[in-house]
PDB file of C-alpha atoms in Angstrom:
ATOM      1  CA  LEU A  79      32.455  56.545  63.843  1.00  0.00           C
ATOM      2  CA  LEU A  80      34.500  57.719  66.817  1.00  0.00           C
ATOM      3  CA  SER A  81      36.476  60.900  66.938  1.00  0.00           C
ATOM      4  CA  GLY A  82      38.589  62.533  69.524  1.00  0.00           C
ATOM      5  CA  PHE A  83      42.197  62.637  70.805  1.00  0.00           C
ATOM      6  CA  LEU A  84      43.136  59.136  69.955  1.00  0.00           C
ATOM      7  CA  ASN A  85      46.116  57.377  68.209  1.00  0.00           C
ATOM      8  CA  LEU A  86      45.707  53.498  68.557  1.00  0.00           C
ATOM      9  CA  ILE A  87      42.710  51.297  68.759  1.00  0.00           C
ATOM     10  CA  ASN A  88      43.420  47.600  69.309  1.00  0.00           C
ATOM     11  CA  SER A  89      47.061  48.331  68.237  1.00  0.00           C
ATOM     12  CA  VAL A  90      45.811  49.938  64.952  1.00  0.00           C
ATOM     13  CA  PHE A  91      46.925  53.458  64.144  1.00  0.00           C
ATOM     14  CA  ARG A  92      43.796  55.681  64.021  1.00  0.00           C
ATOM     15  CA  ARG A  93      44.813  59.110  64.597  1.00  0.00           C
ATOM     16  CA  ASN A  94      41.726  61.285  65.463  1.00  0.00           C
ATOM     17  CA  LEU A  95      39.102  59.166  63.801  1.00  0.00           C
ATOM     18  CA  ALA A  96      37.952  55.476  63.595  1.00  0.00           C
ATOM     19  CA  ARG A  97      35.068  53.540  62.231  1.00  0.00           C
ATOM     20  CA  PHE A  98      33.972  50.254  63.751  1.00  0.00           C
ATOM     21  CA  MET A  99      32.368  47.097  62.417  1.00  0.00           C
ATOM     22  CA  PRO A 100      29.082  45.755  63.777  1.00  0.00           C
ATOM     23  CA  ASP A 101      31.041  43.520  66.146  1.00  0.00           C
ATOM     24  CA  GLY A 102      33.007  46.387  67.584  1.00  0.00           C
ATOM     25  CA  THR A 103      36.398  45.905  65.958  1.00  0.00           C
ATOM     26  CA  PRO A 104      38.043  48.775  63.997  1.00  0.00           C
ATOM     27  CA  ASP A 105      37.101  48.777  60.311  1.00  0.00           C
ATOM     28  CA  PRO A 106      40.299  47.859  58.442  1.00  0.00           C
ATOM     29  CA  THR A 107      38.870  49.305  55.269  1.00  0.00           C
ATOM     30  CA  PHE A 108      38.441  52.776  56.714  1.00  0.00           C
ATOM     31  CA  SER A 109      41.385  54.919  55.711  1.00  0.00           C
ATOM     32  CA  ASN A 110      42.000  57.500  58.246  1.00  0.00           C
ATOM     33  CA  SER A 111      43.468  60.491  56.448  1.00  0.00           C
ATOM     34  CA  ILE A 112      42.876  63.173  59.080  1.00  0.00           C
ATOM     35  CA  PHE A 113      46.253  64.436  60.452  1.00  0.00           C
ATOM     36  CA  PHE A 114      46.100  67.939  61.918  1.00  0.00           C
ATOM     37  CA  ASP A 115      49.412  69.818  62.218  1.00  0.00           C
ATOM     38  CA  ASP A 116      49.585  70.151  65.969  1.00  0.00           C
ATOM     39  CA  VAL A 117      49.849  66.964  68.127  1.00  0.00           C
ATOM     40  CA  LEU A 118      47.162  68.307  70.417  1.00  0.00           C
ATOM     41  CA  ASP A 119      44.681  68.728  67.557  1.00  0.00           C
ATOM     42  CA  TYR A 120      41.821  66.317  67.402  1.00  0.00           C
ATOM     43  CA  VAL A 121      38.540  65.928  65.718  1.00  0.00           C
ATOM     44  CA  ARG A 122      35.734  67.452  67.783  1.00  0.00           C
ATOM     45  CA  ASN A 123      32.971  67.454  65.398  1.00  0.00           C
ATOM     46  CA  LEU A 124      31.617  64.922  62.706  1.00  0.00           C
ATOM     47  CA  ASP A 125      28.658  65.465  60.422  1.00  0.00           C
ATOM     48  CA  LEU A 126      27.670  62.654  58.116  1.00  0.00           C
ATOM     49  CA  GLN A 127      26.430  64.150  54.802  1.00  0.00           C
ATOM     50  CA  PRO A 128      23.552  62.517  52.791  1.00  0.00           C
ATOM     51  CA  ASP A 129      26.050  61.180  50.182  1.00  0.00           C
ATOM     52  CA  GLY A 130      27.894  59.345  53.021  1.00  0.00           C
ATOM     53  CA  LYS A 131      30.752  61.762  52.949  1.00  0.00           C
ATOM     54  CA  ILE A 132      32.043  62.969  56.387  1.00  0.00           C
ATOM     55  CA  LEU A 133      32.588  66.535  57.484  1.00  0.00           C
ATOM     56  CA  ALA A 134      35.261  66.622  60.167  1.00  0.00           C
ATOM     57  CA  ALA A 135      36.263  69.771  62.201  1.00  0.00           C
ATOM     58  CA  GLY A 136      38.279  70.398  65.290  1.00  0.00           C
ATOM     59  CA  GLY A 137      41.722  70.986  66.500  1.00  0.00           C
ATOM     60  CA  ILE A 138      42.969  74.550  66.171  1.00  0.00           C
ATOM     61  CA  ARG A 139      40.046  75.534  63.797  1.00  0.00           C
ATOM     62  CA  HIS A 140      40.432  73.134  61.020  1.00  0.00           C
ATOM     63  CA  GLY A 141      37.881  71.542  58.805  1.00  0.00           C
ATOM     64  CA  GLU A 142      37.862  69.021  55.875  1.00  0.00           C
ATOM     65  CA  ARG A 143      35.532  66.471  54.177  1.00  0.00           C
ATOM     66  CA  LEU A 144      36.263  62.756  53.803  1.00  0.00           C
ATOM     67  CA  ASN A 145      34.965  60.212  51.391  1.00  0.00           C
ATOM     68  CA  PRO A 146      32.928  57.346  52.829  1.00  0.00           C
ATOM     69  CA  ASP A 147      36.101  55.289  53.033  1.00  0.00           C
ATOM     70  CA  GLY A 148      37.774  57.805  55.107  1.00  0.00           C
ATOM     71  CA  SER A 149      40.090  59.111  52.370  1.00  0.00           C
ATOM     72  CA  HIS A 150      40.437  62.845  51.835  1.00  0.00           C
ATOM     73  CA  ASP A 151      37.865  64.404  49.527  1.00  0.00           C
ATOM     74  CA  VAL A 152      39.941  66.225  46.962  1.00  0.00           C
ATOM     75  CA  THR A 153      36.803  68.131  45.663  1.00  0.00           C
ATOM     76  CA  MET A 154      36.642  70.154  48.901  1.00  0.00           C
ATOM     77  CA  ASN A 155      39.091  72.629  50.079  1.00  0.00           C
ATOM     78  CA  SER A 156      40.569  71.770  53.455  1.00  0.00           C
ATOM     79  CA  PHE A 157      40.529  74.972  55.411  1.00  0.00           C
ATOM     80  CA  ASP A 158      41.273  76.657  58.603  1.00  0.00           C
ATOM     81  CA  GLY A 159      38.358  78.251  60.370  1.00  0.00           C
ATOM     82  CA  PRO A 160      35.680  76.286  62.292  1.00  0.00           C
ATOM     83  CA  GLY A 161      35.977  74.094  65.325  1.00  0.00           C
ATOM     84  CA  ASN A 162      32.625  72.697  64.444  1.00  0.00           C
ATOM     85  CA  LEU A 163      31.251  72.304  60.966  1.00  0.00           C
ATOM     86  CA  TYR A 164      27.783  71.356  59.744  1.00  0.00           C
ATOM     87  CA  ASP A 165      25.993  70.659  56.424  1.00  0.00           C
ATOM     88  CA  LEU A 166      23.061  73.084  55.779  1.00  0.00           C
ATOM     89  CA  PRO A 167      19.980  72.163  53.702  1.00  0.00           C
ATOM     90  CA  ASP A 168      20.978  74.628  50.953  1.00  0.00           C
ATOM     91  CA  GLY A 169      24.260  72.567  50.404  1.00  0.00           C
ATOM     92  CA  LYS A 170      26.464  75.180  52.057  1.00  0.00           C
ATOM     93  CA  LEU A 171      28.390  74.580  55.342  1.00  0.00           C
ATOM     94  CA  LEU A 172      28.073  76.447  58.676  1.00  0.00           C
ATOM     95  CA  GLY A 173      31.309  76.676  60.810  1.00  0.00           C
ATOM     96  CA  PHE A 174      31.326  77.715  64.541  1.00  0.00           C
ATOM     97  CA  THR A 175      34.288  78.928  66.581  1.00  0.00           C
ATOM     98  CA  ASP A 176      33.970  82.146  68.598  1.00  0.00           C
ATOM     99  CA  ARG A 177      31.994  83.388  65.576  1.00  0.00           C
ATOM    100  CA  THR A 178      29.984  81.944  62.736  1.00  0.00           C
ATOM    101  CA  GLN A 179      31.214  81.388  59.210  1.00  0.00           C
ATOM    102  CA  ARG A 180      29.507  80.129  56.142  1.00  0.00           C
ATOM    103  CA  PHE A 181      31.346  78.190  53.465  1.00  0.00           C
ATOM    104  CA  SER A 182      30.440  76.980  49.990  1.00  0.00           C
ATOM    105  CA  SER A 183      29.993  73.260  49.561  1.00  0.00           C
ATOM    106  CA  GLU A 184      33.576  73.049  48.290  1.00  0.00           C
ATOM    107  CA  GLY A 185      34.902  74.554  51.588  1.00  0.00           C
ATOM    108  CA  PHE A 186      35.546  78.120  50.479  1.00  0.00           C
ATOM    109  CA  LEU A 187      34.711  80.940  52.818  1.00  0.00           C
ATOM    110  CA  GLU A 188      31.883  83.044  51.474  1.00  0.00           C
ATOM    111  CA  ALA A 189      33.140  86.469  50.055  1.00  0.00           C
ATOM    112  CA  GLU A 190      31.180  88.441  52.575  1.00  0.00           C
ATOM    113  CA  PRO A 191      30.349  85.991  55.301  1.00  0.00           C
ATOM    114  CA  THR A 192      27.590  86.690  57.683  1.00  0.00           C
ATOM    115  CA  ARG A 193      29.052  86.530  61.173  1.00  0.00           C
ATOM    116  CA  PHE A 194      28.242  87.217  64.711  1.00  0.00           C
ATOM    117  CA  ASN A 195      30.454  86.743  67.763  1.00  0.00           C
ATOM    118  CA  PHE A 196      30.100  84.770  70.852  1.00  0.00           C
ATOM    119  CA  ASN A 197      31.922  85.647  74.160  1.00  0.00           C
ATOM    120  CA  GLY A 198      32.702  81.895  74.535  1.00  0.00           C
ATOM    121  CA  PHE A 199      32.650  78.900  72.348  1.00  0.00           C
ATOM    122  CA  PRO A 200      29.720  76.909  70.942  1.00  0.00           C
ATOM    123  CA  SER A 201      30.483  73.307  71.576  1.00  0.00           C
ATOM    124  CA  LYS A 202      27.664  71.844  69.559  1.00  0.00           C
ATOM    125  CA  ALA A 203      24.998  72.818  67.243  1.00  0.00           C
ATOM    126  CA  ALA A 204      21.926  71.422  65.537  1.00  0.00           C
ATOM    127  CA  ILE A 205      20.599  72.290  62.069  1.00  0.00           C
ATOM    128  CA  LEU A 206      16.863  72.516  61.976  1.00  0.00           C
ATOM    129  CA  PRO A 207      14.825  71.473  58.883  1.00  0.00           C
ATOM    130  CA  ASP A 208      14.098  75.144  58.009  1.00  0.00           C
ATOM    131  CA  GLY A 209      17.847  75.814  57.854  1.00  0.00           C
ATOM    132  CA  LYS A 210      18.004  77.573  61.175  1.00  0.00           C
ATOM    133  CA  SER A 211      20.488  76.256  63.726  1.00  0.00           C
ATOM    134  CA  ILE A 212      20.747  76.092  67.530  1.00  0.00           C
ATOM    135  CA  ALA A 213      24.064  76.517  69.084  1.00  0.00           C
ATOM    136  CA  VAL A 214      24.992  75.621  72.683  1.00  0.00           C
ATOM    137  CA  GLY A 215      28.254  76.120  74.592  1.00  0.00           C
ATOM    138  CA  THR A 216      30.085  78.244  77.032  1.00  0.00           C
ATOM    139  CA  PHE A 217      28.970  81.549  75.721  1.00  0.00           C
ATOM    140  CA  THR A 218      26.554  83.949  77.669  1.00  0.00           C
ATOM    141  CA  GLU A 219      26.572  86.694  75.248  1.00  0.00           C
ATOM    142  CA  VAL A 220      26.071  87.105  71.490  1.00  0.00           C
ATOM    143  CA  ASN A 221      27.265  90.104  69.431  1.00  0.00           C
ATOM    144  CA  PHE A 222      28.651  91.702  72.587  1.00  0.00           C
ATOM    145  CA  SER A 223      25.158  92.665  73.847  1.00  0.00           C
ATOM    146  CA  ALA A 224      22.453  89.999  73.609  1.00  0.00           C
ATOM    147  CA  GLN A 225      22.423  88.072  76.875  1.00  0.00           C
ATOM    148  CA  ARG A 226      21.998  84.360  76.175  1.00  0.00           C
ATOM    149  CA  GLY A 227      22.214  81.501  78.647  1.00  0.00           C
ATOM    150  CA  ARG A 228      24.558  79.318  76.660  1.00  0.00           C
ATOM    151  CA  ILE A 229      22.143  78.733  73.859  1.00  0.00           C
ATOM    152  CA  ALA A 230      21.320  80.875  70.700  1.00  0.00           C
ATOM    153  CA  ARG A 231      19.485  80.362  67.456  1.00  0.00           C
ATOM    154  CA  LEU A 232      20.681  81.350  64.011  1.00  0.00           C
ATOM    155  CA  ASN A 233      18.592  82.203  61.008  1.00  0.00           C
ATOM    156  CA  ALA A 234      19.209  80.256  57.793  1.00  0.00           C
ATOM    157  CA  ASP A 235      21.581  82.916  56.559  1.00  0.00           C
ATOM    158  CA  ALA A 236      23.669  82.559  59.753  1.00  0.00           C
ATOM    159  CA  THR A 237      22.434  85.819  61.218  1.00  0.00           C
ATOM    160  CA  PHE A 238      21.580  85.974  64.914  1.00  0.00           C
ATOM    161  CA  ASP A 239      17.944  85.255  65.616  1.00  0.00           C
ATOM    162  CA  ALA A 240      17.078  87.793  68.404  1.00  0.00           C
ATOM    163  CA  SER A 241      13.543  86.480  68.566  1.00  0.00           C
ATOM    164  CA  PHE A 242      14.685  83.293  70.185  1.00  0.00           C
ATOM    165  CA  ASP A 243      15.278  84.028  73.890  1.00  0.00           C
ATOM    166  CA  PRO A 244      14.641  81.019  76.046  1.00  0.00           C
ATOM    167  CA  PRO A 245      14.350  81.664  79.819  1.00  0.00           C
TER     168      PRO A 245
END
């Protein structure tokens, strides 16, 4: 899979997302259904789920899930919110922008989301086997007080892990 600010690949319309065959040609069976509202929006983050579905996020804080063939997964709510979206071991979703947000597996924001704020933007994250996550990006501060050198760890419930303080 390839994501980003793209429109055509080998003269085939593939807005924001494309899948390739083993020989490097665009996969003609992959139905690209991602079309964000703003022409400057693009897919920044992809996360492949265990069932082959694809979490896609990016643009101006937009997230959705695709079926393995690239069609829109109608069982999930497309939503505004994260610029990055990750699948958690408990089946929920974790989104990052300048704050954290937890979503149900169907894409609905939790009623009382656990959040913390960054003074910049996390560009990538990794979900650890224990459900904790590591975020990296342009931020240097978390929750307006904890100094972090562009890296922070979250607990499994998406709260800030103050015990993680790399040099």
